[in-house]
XYZ file of C-alpha atoms in Angstrom:
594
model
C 36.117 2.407 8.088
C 35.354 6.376 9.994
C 32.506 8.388 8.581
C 35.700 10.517 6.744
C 36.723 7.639 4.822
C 32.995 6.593 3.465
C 30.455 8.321 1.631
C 28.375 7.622 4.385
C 28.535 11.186 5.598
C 27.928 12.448 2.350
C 24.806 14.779 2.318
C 22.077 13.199 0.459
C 18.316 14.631 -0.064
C 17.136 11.209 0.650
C 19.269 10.513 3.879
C 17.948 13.454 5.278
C 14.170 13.270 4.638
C 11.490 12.541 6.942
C 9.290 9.681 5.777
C 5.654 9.493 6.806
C 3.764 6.458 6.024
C -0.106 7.160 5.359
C -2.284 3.836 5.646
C -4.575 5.277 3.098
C -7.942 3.365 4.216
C -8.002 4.978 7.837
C -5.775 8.282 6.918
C -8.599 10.687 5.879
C -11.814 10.604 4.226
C -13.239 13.375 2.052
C -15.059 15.037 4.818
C -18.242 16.200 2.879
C -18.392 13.785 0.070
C -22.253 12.685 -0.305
C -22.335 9.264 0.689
C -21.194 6.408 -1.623
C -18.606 3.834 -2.465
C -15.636 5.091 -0.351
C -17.585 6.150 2.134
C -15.926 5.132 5.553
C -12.585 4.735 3.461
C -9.967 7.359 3.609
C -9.452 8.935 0.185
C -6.406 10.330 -1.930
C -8.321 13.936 -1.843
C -8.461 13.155 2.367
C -4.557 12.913 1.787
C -3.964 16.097 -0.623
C -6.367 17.791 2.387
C -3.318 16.942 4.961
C -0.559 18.053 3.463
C -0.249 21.051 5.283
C -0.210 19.590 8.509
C 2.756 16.885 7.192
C 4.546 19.668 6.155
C 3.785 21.622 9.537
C 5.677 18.813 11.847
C 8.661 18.392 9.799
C 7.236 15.618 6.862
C 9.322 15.802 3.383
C 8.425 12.437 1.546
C 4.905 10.755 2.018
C 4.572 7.381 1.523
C 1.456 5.880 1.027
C 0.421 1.874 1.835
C -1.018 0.348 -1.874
C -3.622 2.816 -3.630
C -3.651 0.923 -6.892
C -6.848 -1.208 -8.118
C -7.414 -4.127 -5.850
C -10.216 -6.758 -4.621
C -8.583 -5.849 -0.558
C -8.100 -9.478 0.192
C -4.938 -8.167 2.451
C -6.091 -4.491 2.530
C -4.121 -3.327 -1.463
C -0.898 -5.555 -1.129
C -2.881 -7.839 -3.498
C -3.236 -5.376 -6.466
C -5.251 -6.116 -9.648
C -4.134 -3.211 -11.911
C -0.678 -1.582 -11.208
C -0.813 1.572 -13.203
C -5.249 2.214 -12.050
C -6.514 3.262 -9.058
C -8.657 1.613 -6.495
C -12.243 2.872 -6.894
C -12.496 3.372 -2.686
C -9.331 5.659 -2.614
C -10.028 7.986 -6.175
C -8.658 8.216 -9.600
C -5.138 8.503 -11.500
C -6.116 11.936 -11.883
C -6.577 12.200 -8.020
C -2.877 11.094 -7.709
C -1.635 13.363 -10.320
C -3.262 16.655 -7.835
C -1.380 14.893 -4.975
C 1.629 14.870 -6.440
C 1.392 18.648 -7.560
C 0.369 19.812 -4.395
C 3.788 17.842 -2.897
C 6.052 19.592 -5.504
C 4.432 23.078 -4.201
C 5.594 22.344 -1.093
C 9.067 20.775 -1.767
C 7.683 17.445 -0.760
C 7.889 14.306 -2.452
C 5.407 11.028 -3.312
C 7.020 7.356 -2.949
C 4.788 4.693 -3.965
C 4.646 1.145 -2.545
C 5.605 -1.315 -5.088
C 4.108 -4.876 -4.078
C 5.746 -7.249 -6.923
C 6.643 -10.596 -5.031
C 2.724 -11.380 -5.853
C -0.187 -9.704 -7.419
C -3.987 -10.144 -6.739
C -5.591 -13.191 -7.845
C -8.321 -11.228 -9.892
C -5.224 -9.465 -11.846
C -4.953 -10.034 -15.840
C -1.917 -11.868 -15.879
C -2.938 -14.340 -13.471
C -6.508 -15.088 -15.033
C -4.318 -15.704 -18.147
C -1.947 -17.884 -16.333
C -4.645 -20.014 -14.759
C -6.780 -20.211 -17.977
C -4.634 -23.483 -19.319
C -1.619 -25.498 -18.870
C 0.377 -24.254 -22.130
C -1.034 -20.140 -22.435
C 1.451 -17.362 -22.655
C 1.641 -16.271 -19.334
C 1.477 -19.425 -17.313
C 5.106 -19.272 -16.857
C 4.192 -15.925 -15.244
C 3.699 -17.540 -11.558
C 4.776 -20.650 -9.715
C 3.126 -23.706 -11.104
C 3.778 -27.019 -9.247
C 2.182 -30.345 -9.629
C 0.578 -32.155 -6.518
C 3.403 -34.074 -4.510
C 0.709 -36.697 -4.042
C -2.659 -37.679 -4.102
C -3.775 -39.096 -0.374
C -5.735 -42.405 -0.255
C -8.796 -40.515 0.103
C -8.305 -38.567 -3.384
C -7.184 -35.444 -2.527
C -3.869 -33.693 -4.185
C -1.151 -33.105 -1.643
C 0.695 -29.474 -2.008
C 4.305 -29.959 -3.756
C 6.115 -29.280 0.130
C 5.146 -28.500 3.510
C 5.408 -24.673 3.328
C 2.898 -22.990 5.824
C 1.167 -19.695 4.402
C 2.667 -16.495 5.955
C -0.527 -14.443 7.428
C -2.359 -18.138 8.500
C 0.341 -20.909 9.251
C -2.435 -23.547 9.770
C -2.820 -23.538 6.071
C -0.598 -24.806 3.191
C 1.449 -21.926 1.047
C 0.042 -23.834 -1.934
C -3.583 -22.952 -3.542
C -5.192 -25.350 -5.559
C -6.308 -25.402 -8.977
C -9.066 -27.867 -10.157
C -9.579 -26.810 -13.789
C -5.666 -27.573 -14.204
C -4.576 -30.000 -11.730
C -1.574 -28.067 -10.409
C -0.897 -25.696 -7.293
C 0.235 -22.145 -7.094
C 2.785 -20.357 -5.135
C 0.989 -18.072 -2.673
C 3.057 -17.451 -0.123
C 0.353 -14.850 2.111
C -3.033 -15.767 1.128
C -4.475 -17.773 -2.054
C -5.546 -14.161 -3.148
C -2.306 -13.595 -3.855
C -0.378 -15.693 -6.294
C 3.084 -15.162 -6.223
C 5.590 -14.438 -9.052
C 7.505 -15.973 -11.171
C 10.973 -13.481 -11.285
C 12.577 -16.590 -12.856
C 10.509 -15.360 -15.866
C 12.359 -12.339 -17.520
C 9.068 -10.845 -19.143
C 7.950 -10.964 -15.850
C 10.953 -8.771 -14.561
C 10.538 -6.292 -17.845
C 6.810 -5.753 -16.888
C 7.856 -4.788 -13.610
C 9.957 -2.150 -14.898
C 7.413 -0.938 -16.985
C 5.508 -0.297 -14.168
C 7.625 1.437 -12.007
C 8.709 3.588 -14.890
C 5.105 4.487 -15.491
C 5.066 5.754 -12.211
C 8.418 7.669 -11.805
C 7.304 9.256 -15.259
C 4.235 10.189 -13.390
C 6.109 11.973 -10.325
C 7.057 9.745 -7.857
C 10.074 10.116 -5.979
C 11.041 6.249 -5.597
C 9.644 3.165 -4.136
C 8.864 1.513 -0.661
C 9.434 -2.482 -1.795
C 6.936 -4.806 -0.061
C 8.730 -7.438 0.605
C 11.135 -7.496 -2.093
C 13.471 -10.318 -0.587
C 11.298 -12.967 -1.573
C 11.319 -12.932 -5.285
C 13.710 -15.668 -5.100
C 13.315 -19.157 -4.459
C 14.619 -22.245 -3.972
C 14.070 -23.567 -7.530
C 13.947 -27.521 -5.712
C 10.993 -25.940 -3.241
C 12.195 -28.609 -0.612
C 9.885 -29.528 2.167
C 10.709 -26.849 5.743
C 12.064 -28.061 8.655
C 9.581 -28.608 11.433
C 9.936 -25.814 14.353
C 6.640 -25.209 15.070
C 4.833 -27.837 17.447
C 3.401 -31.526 16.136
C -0.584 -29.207 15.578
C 0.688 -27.621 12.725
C 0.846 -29.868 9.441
C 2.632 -26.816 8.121
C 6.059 -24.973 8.739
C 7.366 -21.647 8.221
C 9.764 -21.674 4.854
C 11.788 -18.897 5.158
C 15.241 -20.472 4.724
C 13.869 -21.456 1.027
C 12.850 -18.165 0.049
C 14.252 -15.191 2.277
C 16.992 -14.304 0.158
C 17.122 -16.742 -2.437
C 19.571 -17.520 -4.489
C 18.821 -15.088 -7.470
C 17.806 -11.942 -5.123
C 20.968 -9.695 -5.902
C 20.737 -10.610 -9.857
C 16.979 -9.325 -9.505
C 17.765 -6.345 -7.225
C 21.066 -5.357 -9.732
C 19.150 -5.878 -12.768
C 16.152 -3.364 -11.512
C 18.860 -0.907 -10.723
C 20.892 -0.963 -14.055
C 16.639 -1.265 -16.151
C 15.220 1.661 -13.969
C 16.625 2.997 -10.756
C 19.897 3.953 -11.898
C 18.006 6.990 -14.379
C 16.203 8.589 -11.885
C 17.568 10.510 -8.537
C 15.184 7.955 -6.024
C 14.523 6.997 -2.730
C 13.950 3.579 -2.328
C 13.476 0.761 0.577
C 13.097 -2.264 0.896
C 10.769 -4.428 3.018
C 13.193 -7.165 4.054
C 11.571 -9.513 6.288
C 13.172 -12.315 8.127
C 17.154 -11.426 7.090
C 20.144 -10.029 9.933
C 23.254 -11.364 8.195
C 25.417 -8.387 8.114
C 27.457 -9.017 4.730
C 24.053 -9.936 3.032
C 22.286 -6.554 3.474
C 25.397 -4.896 3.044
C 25.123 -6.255 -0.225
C 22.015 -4.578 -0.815
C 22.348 -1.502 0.783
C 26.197 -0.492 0.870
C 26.962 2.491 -1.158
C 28.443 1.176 -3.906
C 25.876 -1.912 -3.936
C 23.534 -1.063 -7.148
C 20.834 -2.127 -5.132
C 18.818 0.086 -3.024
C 19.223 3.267 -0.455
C 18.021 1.210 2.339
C 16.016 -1.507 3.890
C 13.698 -1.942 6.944
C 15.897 -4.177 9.338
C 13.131 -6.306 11.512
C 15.311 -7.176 14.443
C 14.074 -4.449 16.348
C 10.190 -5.186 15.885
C 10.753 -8.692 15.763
C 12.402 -8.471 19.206
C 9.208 -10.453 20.665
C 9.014 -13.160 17.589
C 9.809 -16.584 18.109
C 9.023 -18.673 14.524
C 6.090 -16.935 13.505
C 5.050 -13.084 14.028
C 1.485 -14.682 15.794
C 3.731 -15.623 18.960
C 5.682 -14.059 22.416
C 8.651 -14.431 23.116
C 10.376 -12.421 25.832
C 12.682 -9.512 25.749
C 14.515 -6.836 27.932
C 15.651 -3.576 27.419
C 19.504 -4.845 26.990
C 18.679 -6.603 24.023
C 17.020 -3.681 22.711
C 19.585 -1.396 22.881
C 22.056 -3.976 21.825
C 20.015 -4.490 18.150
C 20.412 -0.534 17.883
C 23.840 -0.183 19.000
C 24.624 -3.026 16.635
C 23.160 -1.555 13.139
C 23.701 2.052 13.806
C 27.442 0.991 13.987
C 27.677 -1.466 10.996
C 25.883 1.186 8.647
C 28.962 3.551 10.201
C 31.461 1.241 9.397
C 30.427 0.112 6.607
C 28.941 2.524 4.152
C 25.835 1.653 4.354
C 22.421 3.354 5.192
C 19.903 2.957 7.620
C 16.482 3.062 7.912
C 15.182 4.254 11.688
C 11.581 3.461 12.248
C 9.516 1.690 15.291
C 6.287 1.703 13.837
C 4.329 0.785 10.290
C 1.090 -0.341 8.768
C 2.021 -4.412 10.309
C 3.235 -3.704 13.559
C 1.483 -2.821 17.117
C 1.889 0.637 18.282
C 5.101 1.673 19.812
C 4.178 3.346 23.070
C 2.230 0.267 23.923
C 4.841 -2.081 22.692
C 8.123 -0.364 24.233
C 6.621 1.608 27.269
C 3.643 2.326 29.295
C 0.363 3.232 27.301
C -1.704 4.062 30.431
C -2.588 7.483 30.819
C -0.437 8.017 33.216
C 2.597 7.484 31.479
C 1.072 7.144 27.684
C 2.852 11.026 26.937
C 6.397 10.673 28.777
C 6.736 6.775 26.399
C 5.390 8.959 23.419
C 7.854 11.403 23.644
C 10.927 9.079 24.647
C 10.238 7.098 21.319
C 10.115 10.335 19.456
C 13.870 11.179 21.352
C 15.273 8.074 20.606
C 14.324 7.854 17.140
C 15.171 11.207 16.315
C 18.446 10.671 17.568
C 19.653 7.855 15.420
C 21.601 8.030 11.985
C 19.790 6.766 8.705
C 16.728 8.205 7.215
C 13.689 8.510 9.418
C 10.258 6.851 8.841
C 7.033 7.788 10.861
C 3.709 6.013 10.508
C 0.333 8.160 10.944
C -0.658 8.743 14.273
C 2.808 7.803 16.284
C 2.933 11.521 16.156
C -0.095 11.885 18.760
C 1.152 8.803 20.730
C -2.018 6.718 19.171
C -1.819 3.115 21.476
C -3.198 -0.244 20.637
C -7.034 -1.076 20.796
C -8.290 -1.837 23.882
C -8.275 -5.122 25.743
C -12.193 -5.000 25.738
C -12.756 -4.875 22.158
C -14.628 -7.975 21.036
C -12.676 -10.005 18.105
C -14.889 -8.914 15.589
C -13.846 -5.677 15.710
C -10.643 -7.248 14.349
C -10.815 -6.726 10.121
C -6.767 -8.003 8.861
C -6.645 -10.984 7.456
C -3.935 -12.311 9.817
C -5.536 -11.942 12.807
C -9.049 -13.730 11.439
C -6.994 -16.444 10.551
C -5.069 -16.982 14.001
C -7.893 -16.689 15.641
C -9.667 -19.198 13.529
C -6.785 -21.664 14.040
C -6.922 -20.933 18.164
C -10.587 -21.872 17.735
C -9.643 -24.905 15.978
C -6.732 -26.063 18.108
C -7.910 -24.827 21.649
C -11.743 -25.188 21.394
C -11.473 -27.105 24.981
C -8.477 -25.391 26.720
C -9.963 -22.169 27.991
C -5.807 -21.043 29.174
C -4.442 -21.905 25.241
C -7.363 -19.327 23.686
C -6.737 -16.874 26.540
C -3.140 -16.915 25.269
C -4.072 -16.413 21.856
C -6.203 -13.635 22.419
C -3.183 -12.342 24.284
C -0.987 -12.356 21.393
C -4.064 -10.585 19.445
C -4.655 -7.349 21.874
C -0.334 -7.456 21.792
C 0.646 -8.112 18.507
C -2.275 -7.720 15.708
C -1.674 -5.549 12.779
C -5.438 -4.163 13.035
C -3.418 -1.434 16.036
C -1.654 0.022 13.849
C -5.038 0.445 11.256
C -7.496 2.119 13.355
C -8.834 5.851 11.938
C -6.684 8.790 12.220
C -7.431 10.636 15.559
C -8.345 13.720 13.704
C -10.393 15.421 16.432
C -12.791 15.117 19.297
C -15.755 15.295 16.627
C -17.670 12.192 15.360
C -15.754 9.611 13.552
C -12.611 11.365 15.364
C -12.899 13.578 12.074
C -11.764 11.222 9.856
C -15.147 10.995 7.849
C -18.459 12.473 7.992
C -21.165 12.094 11.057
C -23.768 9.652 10.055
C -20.801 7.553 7.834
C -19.745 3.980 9.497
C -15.718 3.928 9.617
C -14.527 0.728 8.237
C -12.431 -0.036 11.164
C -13.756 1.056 14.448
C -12.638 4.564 15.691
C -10.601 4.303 18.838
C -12.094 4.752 21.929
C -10.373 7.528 23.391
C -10.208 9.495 20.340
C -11.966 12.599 22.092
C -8.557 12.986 24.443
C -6.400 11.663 22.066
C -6.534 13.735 18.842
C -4.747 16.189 16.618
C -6.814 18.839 17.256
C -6.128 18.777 21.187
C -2.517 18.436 19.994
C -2.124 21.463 17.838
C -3.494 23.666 20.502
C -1.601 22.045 23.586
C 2.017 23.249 23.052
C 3.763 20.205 25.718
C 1.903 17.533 23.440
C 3.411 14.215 21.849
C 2.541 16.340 18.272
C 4.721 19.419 19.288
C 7.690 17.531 21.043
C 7.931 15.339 18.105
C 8.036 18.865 15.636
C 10.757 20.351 17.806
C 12.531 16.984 17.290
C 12.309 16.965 14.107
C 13.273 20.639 13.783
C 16.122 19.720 16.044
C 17.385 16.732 14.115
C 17.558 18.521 10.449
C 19.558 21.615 12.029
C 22.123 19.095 13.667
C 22.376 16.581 10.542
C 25.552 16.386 10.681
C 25.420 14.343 14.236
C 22.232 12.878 14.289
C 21.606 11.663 10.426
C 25.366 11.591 9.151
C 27.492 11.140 12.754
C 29.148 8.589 14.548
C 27.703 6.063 17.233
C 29.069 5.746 20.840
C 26.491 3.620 22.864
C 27.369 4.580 26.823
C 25.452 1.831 28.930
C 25.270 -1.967 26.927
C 25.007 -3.518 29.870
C 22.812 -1.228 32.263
C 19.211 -2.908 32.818
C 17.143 0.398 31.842
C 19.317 3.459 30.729
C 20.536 3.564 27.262
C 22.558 6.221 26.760
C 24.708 7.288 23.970
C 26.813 10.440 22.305
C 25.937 10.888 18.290
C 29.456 13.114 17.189
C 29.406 14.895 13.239
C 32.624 15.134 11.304
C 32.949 18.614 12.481
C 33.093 17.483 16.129
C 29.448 18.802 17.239
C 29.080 16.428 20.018
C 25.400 15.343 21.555
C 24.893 13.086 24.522
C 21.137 10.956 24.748
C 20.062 9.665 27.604
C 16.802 7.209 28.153
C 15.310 5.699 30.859
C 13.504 2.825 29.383
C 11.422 2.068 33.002
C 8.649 2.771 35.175
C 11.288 3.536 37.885
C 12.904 6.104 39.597
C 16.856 5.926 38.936
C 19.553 7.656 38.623
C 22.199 7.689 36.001
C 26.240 8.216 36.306
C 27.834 10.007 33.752
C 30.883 8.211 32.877
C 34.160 9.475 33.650
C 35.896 12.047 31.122
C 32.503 12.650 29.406
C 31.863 16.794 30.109
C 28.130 17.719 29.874
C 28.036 21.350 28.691
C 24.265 21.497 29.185
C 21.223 20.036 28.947
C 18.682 21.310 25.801
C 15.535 19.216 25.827
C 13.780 16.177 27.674
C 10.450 14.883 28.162
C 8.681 16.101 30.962
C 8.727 19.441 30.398
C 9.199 21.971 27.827
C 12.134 24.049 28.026
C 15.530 23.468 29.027
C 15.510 20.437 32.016
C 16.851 21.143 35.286
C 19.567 18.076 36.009
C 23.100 18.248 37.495
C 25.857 18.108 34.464
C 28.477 15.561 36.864
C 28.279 12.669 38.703
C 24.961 11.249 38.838
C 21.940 12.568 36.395
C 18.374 11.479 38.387
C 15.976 10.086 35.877
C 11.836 9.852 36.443
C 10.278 6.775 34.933
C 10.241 6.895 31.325
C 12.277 9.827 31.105
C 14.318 10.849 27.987
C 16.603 13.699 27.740
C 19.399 15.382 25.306
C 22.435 17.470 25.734
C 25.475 19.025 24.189
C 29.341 17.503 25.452
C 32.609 17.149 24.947
């Protein structure tokens, strides 16, 4: 199927948007505020006093990480009230001034809708765990013990290992009622029971409170879960003989009810409203099955976040290595920007979020030396590729991961407390094992992606007041790395990334809506490619994912007419348009052809 066959060319606000995701604790506080309870927390008034500057580099929807009432067990994704605000981040009334100050800049709100689980301090659950036979104990997964060991204690129903802390059981406890509960992340958050339909009809309730308050649509946390196996059967064993428990994925990654859920939510609420809407999809890369979900004629959603890219380093569990070259990269790329194409379905383009490392330190060089040049190829590369673009706060300024030196207690998600706890356990006497672990922390640990917005070279980077204690430690270089430096310096990571941006919306119809030609699948370090619009406006990319010197050839009956932009410099790059194209380490660059 061609782009003129498919509505997949077919001009849609939401396709075309640039989505910035706001981690709302470390976005901005109000700078000013006396000090009190959100002190050292960013606010939704720090937000509303940003909007400018989103709307400055290019930004049309914001999406913020959970705001709604919650006890912060895992940081809002374990929410308490779902139509109240959390105390540290402001008021409903706070959100409704957001949202106004969006609309007067033709900019939209989507909300984060975390409905796999709730908080374990939320109404329906205290109901549900008040008795055996009360209204809403059907409301989450109840399971009796599978045994009772010789000692006296209850076994968990199955050997399911808890996502954020795989040493423990997926299974929490109940004493007043003899039975476990589902909860899948942490006990703090009890999952639920979408076999239930009340509990389905409350979810719609909810997100129709919220579209009636504004919002433009929904970011999904982790929406492919709400089905399980109904026989919960024990995991197969991958990880090694330490671990009593076992990742349990195939039982509930796409379960066997998902795409009744997903049809039903579209027909209850998301076919009345014009939305944009993605889902976090988490451990799925069958073709057909997220086609089902995200092909145009699907009734499910716009588009989901495909992990193969940022899982490109997972083995069985995200607290792990495994290698990976840039081949395999590009291949992942290649692969969904053509089966969107070909398919009718949409893409979401993103490198970056609130659970994943930073990208210049993940897929380049985050020394000074060559921090910039990886900044800015990222920012090429992603602004280059069809679907609907997400970037998280702070890839804009090329923000890397902590540093090496930073001692583990600077270290506040509850993922990374809980590896490190089981490293302590397992490795207390192997010295190499805990090196390794730590490692995987200073490479892998969500906290990178959570540190304060680099605001300035002030105290507290800007983002609160002098005097006020951050929650998460500021980053260390936050006096050379900032916004402020940005906005003034005009060959920064902030400005490339707003002429890319600037560039991508005035050529939609090659870079969101076109076709897909990937040039070099089998060259080490280069990954070139030519993004073509219905119209025939044709645009060659070339990047030199290395640290080396190289040169590229350009392949034979492919006419470079010139060269716009690249990396190293601002302006139009001086390179030969035949025969070989010499590229510096890290170097990205873009071009008209034919």
């Amino acid at each position: 199927m061609t782009t003129t066959e498919s509505s997949y060319s077919t001009p849609k606000w939401w396709k075309e948007a640039v989505v910035y995701q706001i981690y709302p604790a470390s976005f901005q506080s109000q700078v000013g505020k006396k000090p009190g309870v959100t002190s050292g927390w960013g606010t939704i008034k720090g937000i509303t006093s940003r909007l400018d500057y989103l709307k400055s580099l290019g930004v049309d929807v914001v999406w913020s990480s959970p705001i709604l009432k919650s006890p912060q067990a895992d940081m809002g994704y374990d929410i308490a009230d779902y139509k109240d605000i959390d105390y540290r981040y402001g008021t409903l009334e706070d959100v409704d001034e957001l949202i106004s100050e969006l609309k007067k800049r033709d900019m939209k709100l989507m909300m984060d809708l975390v409905v796999n689980h709730t908080s374990n301090e939320h109404p329906w659950f205290l109901e549900s765990k008040a008795s055996l036979d009360g209204p809403k104990r059907n409301w989450y997964i109840w399971k009796k013990p599978k045994s009772i060991s010789p000692d006296g204690v209850p076994e968990p129903p199955n050997n399911w290992a808890q996502i954020l802390g795989e040493a423990n059981s997926a299974w929490t406890y109940d004493e007043k009622t003899g039975e476990y509960y589902l909860s899948l992340f942490t006990p703090e958050q009890p999952d639920l029971n979408w076999e239930n339909p009340e509990v389905r009809a409350a979810v719609w309730d909810v997100m129709h409170f919220w579209m009636a308050r504004g919002a433009s649509g929904f970011r999904m946390d982790v929406i492919n879960l709400i089905s399980k196996e109904p026989t919960y059967p024990d995991a197969d064993i991958v990880l090694d003989p330490g671990h009593r428990y076992q990742p349990g994925t195939k039982y509930f990654v796409n379960g066997p009810k998902l795409h009744d859920y997903m049809r039903e939510m579209y027909r209850e609420v998301l076919s009345k409203y014009d939305t944009i809407t993605v889902g976090e999809m988490p451990g799925i890369s069958d073709e057909k099955e997220i086609l089902r979900t995200v092909g145009s004629n699907s009734g499910e959603l716009r588009m989901i976040f495909i992990f193969d890219l940022v899982d490109i380093d997972k083995p069985n569990v995200r607290m792990a290595l495994k290698p990976w070259d840039v081949k395999e990269m590009k291949s992942i790329i290649s692969k969904w920007q053509r089966v969107m194409i070909e398919n009718d379905g949409w893409n979401s383009v993103f490198i970056e979020n609130h659970d994943n490392p930073r990208s210049v330190s993940r897929y380049t060089d985050d020394s000074d030396q060559w921090r910039e040049k990886g900044a800015k190829l990222l920012a090429l590369m992603q602004t280059t590729l069809g679907g609907t673009l997400f970037v998280y706060q702070g890839e804009e300024i090329g923000i890397r991961n902590a540093p090496k030196t930073w001692d583990i207690s600077e270290f506040k998600d509850v993922e990374t407390i809980n590896y490190w706890k089981k490293c302590e356990q397992l490795y207390a006497n192997d010295k190499e094992k805990l090196a390794h672990g730590r490692k995987i922390i200073d490479m892998k640990a969500r906290d990178h992606a959570r540190t304060p917005m680099q605001w300035s070279a002030g105290d507290n980077a800007g983002f609160c007041d002098s005097g006020t204690k951050p929650w998460m430690r500021v980053m260390d270089d936050y006096k050379t790395i900032n916004v402020e430096a940005q906005l003034k310096a005009d060959d920064s990571v902030w400005h490339f990334w707003q002429a890319a941006l600037k560039h991508r919306k005035e050529h939609a119809g090659a870079f969101v809506y076109g076709g897909f030609e990937d040039l070099t699948p089998e060259h080490p370090e280069v990954f070139a490619y030519i993004r073509t619009s219905v119209e025939g406006e044709r645009w060659l990319v070339v990047l030199n994912f290395s640290a080396k010197e190289l040169e590229w050839t350009v392949p034979q009956g492919l006419e470079i007419e010139s060269w716009d932009r690249g990396n190293y410099m601002k302006g139009t790059p001086d390179k030969p348009k035949q025969s070989g194209v010499p590229l510096k380490p890290w170097e990205g660059l873009w071009g008209k052809c034919r």
